[in-house]
XYZ file of C-alpha atoms in Angstrom:
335
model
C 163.305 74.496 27.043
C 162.361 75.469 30.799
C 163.842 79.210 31.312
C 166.225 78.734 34.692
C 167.998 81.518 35.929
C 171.286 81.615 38.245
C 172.088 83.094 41.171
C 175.353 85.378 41.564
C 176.943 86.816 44.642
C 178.964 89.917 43.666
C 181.947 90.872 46.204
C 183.476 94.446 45.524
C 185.772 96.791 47.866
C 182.993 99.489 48.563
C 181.652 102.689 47.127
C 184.774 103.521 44.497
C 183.204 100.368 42.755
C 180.015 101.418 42.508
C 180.250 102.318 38.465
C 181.932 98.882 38.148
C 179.060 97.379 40.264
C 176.030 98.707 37.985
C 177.641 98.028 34.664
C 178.110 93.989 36.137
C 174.931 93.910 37.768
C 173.134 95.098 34.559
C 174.712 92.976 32.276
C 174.221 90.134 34.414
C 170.810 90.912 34.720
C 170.272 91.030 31.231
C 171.943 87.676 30.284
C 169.714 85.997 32.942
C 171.369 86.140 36.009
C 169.905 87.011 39.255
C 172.309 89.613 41.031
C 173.253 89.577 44.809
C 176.097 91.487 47.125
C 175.978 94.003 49.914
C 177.033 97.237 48.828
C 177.494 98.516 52.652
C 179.458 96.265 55.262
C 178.860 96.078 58.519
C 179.569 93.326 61.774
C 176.148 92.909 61.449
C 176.124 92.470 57.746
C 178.306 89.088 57.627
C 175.874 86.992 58.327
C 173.543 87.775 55.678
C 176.517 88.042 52.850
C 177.371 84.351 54.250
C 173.414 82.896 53.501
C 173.875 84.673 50.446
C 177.155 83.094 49.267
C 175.437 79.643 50.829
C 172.599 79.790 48.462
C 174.221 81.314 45.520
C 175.223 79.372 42.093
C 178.573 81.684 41.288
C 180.819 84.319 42.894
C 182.122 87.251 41.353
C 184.935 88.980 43.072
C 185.143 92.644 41.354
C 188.327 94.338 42.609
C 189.308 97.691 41.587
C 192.395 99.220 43.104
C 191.235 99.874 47.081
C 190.983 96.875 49.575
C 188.115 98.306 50.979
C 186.316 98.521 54.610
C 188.156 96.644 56.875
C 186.472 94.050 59.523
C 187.565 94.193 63.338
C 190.130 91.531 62.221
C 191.750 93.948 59.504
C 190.536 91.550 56.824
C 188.595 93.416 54.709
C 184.897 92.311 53.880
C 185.785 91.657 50.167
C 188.386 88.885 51.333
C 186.557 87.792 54.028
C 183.616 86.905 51.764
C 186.145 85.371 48.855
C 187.636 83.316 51.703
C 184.005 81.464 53.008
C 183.361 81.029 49.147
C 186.047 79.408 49.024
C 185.749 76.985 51.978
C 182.052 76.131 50.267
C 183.701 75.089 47.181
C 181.318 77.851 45.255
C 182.184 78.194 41.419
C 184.497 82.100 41.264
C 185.495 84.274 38.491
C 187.418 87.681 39.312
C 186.971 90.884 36.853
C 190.285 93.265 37.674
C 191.232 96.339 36.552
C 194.198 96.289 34.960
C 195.542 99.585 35.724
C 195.003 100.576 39.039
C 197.553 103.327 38.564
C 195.318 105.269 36.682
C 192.812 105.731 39.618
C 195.047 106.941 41.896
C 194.410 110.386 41.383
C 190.491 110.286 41.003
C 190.169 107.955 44.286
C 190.957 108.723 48.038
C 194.045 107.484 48.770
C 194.134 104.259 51.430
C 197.473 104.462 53.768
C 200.120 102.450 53.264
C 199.494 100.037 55.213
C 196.248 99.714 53.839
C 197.987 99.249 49.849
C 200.181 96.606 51.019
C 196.846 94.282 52.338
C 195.518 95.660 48.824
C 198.333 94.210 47.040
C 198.299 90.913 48.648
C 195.003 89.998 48.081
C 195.459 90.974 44.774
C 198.252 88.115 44.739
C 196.241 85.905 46.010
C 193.273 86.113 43.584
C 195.943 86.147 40.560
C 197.457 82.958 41.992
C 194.051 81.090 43.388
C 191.240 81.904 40.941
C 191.383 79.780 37.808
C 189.058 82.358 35.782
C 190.070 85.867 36.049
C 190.162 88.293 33.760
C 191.151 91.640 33.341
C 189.819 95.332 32.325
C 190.784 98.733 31.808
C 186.783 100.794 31.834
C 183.177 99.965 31.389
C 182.462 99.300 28.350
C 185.561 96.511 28.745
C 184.252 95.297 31.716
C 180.739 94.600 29.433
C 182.282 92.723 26.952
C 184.535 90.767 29.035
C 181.234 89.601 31.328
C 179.171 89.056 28.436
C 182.443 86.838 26.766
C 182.949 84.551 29.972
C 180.118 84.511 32.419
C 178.372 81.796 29.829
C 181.216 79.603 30.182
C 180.752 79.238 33.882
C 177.799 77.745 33.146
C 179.048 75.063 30.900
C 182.210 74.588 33.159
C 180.030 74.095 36.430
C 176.591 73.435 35.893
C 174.478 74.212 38.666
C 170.977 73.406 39.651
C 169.486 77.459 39.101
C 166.008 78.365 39.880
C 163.348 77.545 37.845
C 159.258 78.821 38.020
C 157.201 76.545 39.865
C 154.417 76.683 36.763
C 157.706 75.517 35.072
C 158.955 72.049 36.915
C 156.642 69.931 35.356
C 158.527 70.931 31.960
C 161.342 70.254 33.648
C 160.587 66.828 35.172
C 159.516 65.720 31.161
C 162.535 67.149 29.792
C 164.595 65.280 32.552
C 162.816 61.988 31.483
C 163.639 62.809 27.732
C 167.235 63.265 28.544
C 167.569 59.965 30.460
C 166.378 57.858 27.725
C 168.521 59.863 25.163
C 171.660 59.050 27.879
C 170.618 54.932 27.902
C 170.601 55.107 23.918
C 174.381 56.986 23.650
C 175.462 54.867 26.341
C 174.523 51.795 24.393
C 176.171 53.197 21.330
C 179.490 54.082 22.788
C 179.349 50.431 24.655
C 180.133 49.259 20.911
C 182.490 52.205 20.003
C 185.946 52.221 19.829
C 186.915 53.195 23.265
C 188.458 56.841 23.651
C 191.486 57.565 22.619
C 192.468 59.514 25.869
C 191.779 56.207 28.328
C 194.026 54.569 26.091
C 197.172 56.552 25.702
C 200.403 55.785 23.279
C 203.027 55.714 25.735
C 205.311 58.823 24.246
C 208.772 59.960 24.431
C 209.646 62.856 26.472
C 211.086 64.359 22.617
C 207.601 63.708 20.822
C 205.565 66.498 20.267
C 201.957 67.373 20.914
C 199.629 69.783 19.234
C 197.056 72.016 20.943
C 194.955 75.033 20.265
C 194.113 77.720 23.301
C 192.750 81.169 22.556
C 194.476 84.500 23.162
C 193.397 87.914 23.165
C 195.720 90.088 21.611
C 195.735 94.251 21.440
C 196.325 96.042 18.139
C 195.809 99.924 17.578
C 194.021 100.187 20.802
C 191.801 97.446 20.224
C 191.797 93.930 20.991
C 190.562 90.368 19.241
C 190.343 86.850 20.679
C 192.295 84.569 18.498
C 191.976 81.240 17.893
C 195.690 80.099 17.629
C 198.183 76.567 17.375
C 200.751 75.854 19.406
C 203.152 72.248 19.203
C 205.510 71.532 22.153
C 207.538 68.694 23.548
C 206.418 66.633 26.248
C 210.049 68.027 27.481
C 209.065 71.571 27.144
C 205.936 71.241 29.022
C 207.629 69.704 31.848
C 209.677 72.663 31.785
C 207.056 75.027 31.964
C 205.686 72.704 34.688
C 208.443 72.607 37.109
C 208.759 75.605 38.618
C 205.094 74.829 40.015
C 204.854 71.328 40.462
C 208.506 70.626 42.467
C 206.807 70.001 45.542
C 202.454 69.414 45.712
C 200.239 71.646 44.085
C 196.245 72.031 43.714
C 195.290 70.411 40.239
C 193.769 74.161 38.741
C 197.518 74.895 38.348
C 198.142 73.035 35.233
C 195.741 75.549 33.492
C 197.400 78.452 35.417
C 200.928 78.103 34.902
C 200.528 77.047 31.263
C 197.546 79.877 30.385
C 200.822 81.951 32.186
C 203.411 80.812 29.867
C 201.301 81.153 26.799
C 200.799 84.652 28.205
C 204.416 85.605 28.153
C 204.985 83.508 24.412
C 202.173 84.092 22.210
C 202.877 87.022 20.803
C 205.056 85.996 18.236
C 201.802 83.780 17.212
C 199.847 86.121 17.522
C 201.456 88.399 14.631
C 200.630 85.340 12.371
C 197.543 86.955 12.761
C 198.048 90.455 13.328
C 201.079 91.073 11.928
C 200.727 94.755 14.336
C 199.806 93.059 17.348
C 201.923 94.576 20.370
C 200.543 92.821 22.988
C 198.635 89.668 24.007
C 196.822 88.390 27.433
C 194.023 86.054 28.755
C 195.525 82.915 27.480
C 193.290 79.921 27.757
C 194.478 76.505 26.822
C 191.921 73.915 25.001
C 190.286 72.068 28.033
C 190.664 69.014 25.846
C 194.445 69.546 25.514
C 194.576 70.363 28.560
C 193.006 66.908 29.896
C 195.573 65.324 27.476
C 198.708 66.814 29.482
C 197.577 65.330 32.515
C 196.153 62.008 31.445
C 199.679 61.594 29.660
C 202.180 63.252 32.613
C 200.454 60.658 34.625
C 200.436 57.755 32.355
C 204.091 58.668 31.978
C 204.764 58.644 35.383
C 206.058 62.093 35.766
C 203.954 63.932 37.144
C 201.315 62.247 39.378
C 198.158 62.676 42.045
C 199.720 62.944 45.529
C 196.484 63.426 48.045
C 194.126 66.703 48.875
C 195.032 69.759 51.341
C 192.994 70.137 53.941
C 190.322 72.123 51.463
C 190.272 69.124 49.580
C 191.799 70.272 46.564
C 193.807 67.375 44.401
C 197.491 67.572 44.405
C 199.783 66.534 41.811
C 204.082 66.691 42.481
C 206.915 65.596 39.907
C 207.914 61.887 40.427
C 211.161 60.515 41.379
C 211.403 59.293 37.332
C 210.252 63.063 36.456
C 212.482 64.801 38.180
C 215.511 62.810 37.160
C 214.518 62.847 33.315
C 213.836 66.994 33.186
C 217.286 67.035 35.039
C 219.114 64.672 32.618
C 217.330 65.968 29.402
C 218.205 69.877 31.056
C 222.038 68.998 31.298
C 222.433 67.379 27.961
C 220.797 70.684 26.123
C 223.255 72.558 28.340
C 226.217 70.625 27.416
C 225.260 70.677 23.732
């Protein structure tokens, strides 16, 4: 197998990140990853962070609990640099403390003013950024890198760098692979076609079953669980509403329901760990997940609408959606 490594650009807030910084650039390192960033910003500096972000594979946005040098805008560099990785469409997970509280009184203080852009950008990552994840010191911030940073790579393969010695390897593996994609194409030509391009046409009462994983905190310490959960098509419109009432990017169907499972799984949790106090990092089955849509849409309730102007897919509650969550939502009232 040819080795190919991947190119990260690393975004942080400045020098009260630098522990932060070392313990992700190591650990990156040493699962393969080439690391990139600026650690000082300057005017001058944009440019280069920009080529960097244009010829990276992933972003990494570390945020700790200070916004950071500000540009002559009064956009910090940090957000500046999330914001052009965004408008290239680059793959980006955040790491975020979790307690920013605590360093308050080991860090300068930023004014007021200062807190309140902090604050906001924090909002926006929470609420933009599919893959974020959360940590309270090093040694979490380790683990949690070493736990998700592989999964980028399945979820959006990218093209990596490879030795030059190396790309004949690679052109005879890529030759191997096509011919092994002509003979599974031929074999699922005489399958039974998937079950998900054919979907039962459902009630909004039936139920569906899903697994998602859940990380839940017990003396201290915390385990990733692998747990069940069985809803109504009803109760995941309800879950879905608040979000989807008028057009929303796609990536919201994970948030909002990661979100819910968030605020609900504790009680499955304790199935577990019958101790367990506390649960985060939901993250829903991306097969279930596919499910929910394929059926909201077969159903007609909840449907593609268009892109924004980043060209981001937007889904919105149908006429027929909207009218059956409302009629279902009175009857349970009434009962």
């Amino acid at each position: 197998m040819v080795d190919k490594r991947y190119q990260v650009f690393i975004s942080t807030s400045g020098q009260e990140m630098l522990p932060e910084r070392s313990v992700l650039c190591q650990t990156l390192v040493g699962m393969g990853f080439f690391a990139w960033g600026l650690e000082q910003r300057t005017p001058l500096s944009t440019a280069l962070a920009r080529r960097q972000i244009d010829d990276c594979d992933y972003v990494v946005m570390l945020l700790g609990s200070h916004y950071g040098e500000q540009s002559m805008s009064g956009v910090s560099y940090m957000q500046l640099e999330y914001i052009y990785a965004v408008s290239k469409n680059k793959p980006i997970i955040a790491f975020i403390h979790s307690d920013i509280e605590s360093r308050r009184d080991v860090l300068p203080k930023e004014p007021d003013i200062v807190q309140e852009k902090f604050h906001a950008f924090r909002q926006i990552l929470q609420q933009e950024v599919e893959h974020i994840f959360y940590f309270r010191n090093l040694r979490e911030l380790e683990l949690t890198v070493r736990m998700n940073m592989s999964n980028m790579l399945i979820r959006y393969p990218a093209l990596g760098w490879v030795r030059p010695q190396n790309t004949q390897q690679l052109n005879d593996e890529i030759v191997v692979l096509k011919e092994k994609i002509k003979g599974l194409e031929a074999e699922l030509a005489q399958k039974i076609p998937d079950p998900l391009l054919n979907v039962r046409k459902v009630n909004s009462l039936d139920t569906f079953d899903f697994e998602y994983l859940l990380h839940a905190y017990q003396d201290g310490n915390f385990k990733e669980l692998r747990l069940k959960r069985q809803m109504t098509w009803l109760d995941i419109l309800q879950v879905l509403s608040p979000v989807f009432d008028h057009p929303t990017p796609e990536e919201y169907f994970s948030i909002r329901l990661n979100d819910y499972l968030n605020e609900t799984g504790l009680k499955d949790a304790q199935t577990q760990m019958k101790r367990a106090h506390a649960v985060a990092r939901s993250q829903i089955n991306l097969r279930a997940l596919h499910n929910i849509k394929h059926q909201l849409k077969q159903s007609e309730w909840i449907v593609p609408v268009g892109r924004d102007d980043r060209q981001r897919l937007m889904w919105q509650f149908t006429e027929k959606g909207s009218i059956l969550l409302k009629k279902m939502t009175t009857n349970q009232v009434s009962l």
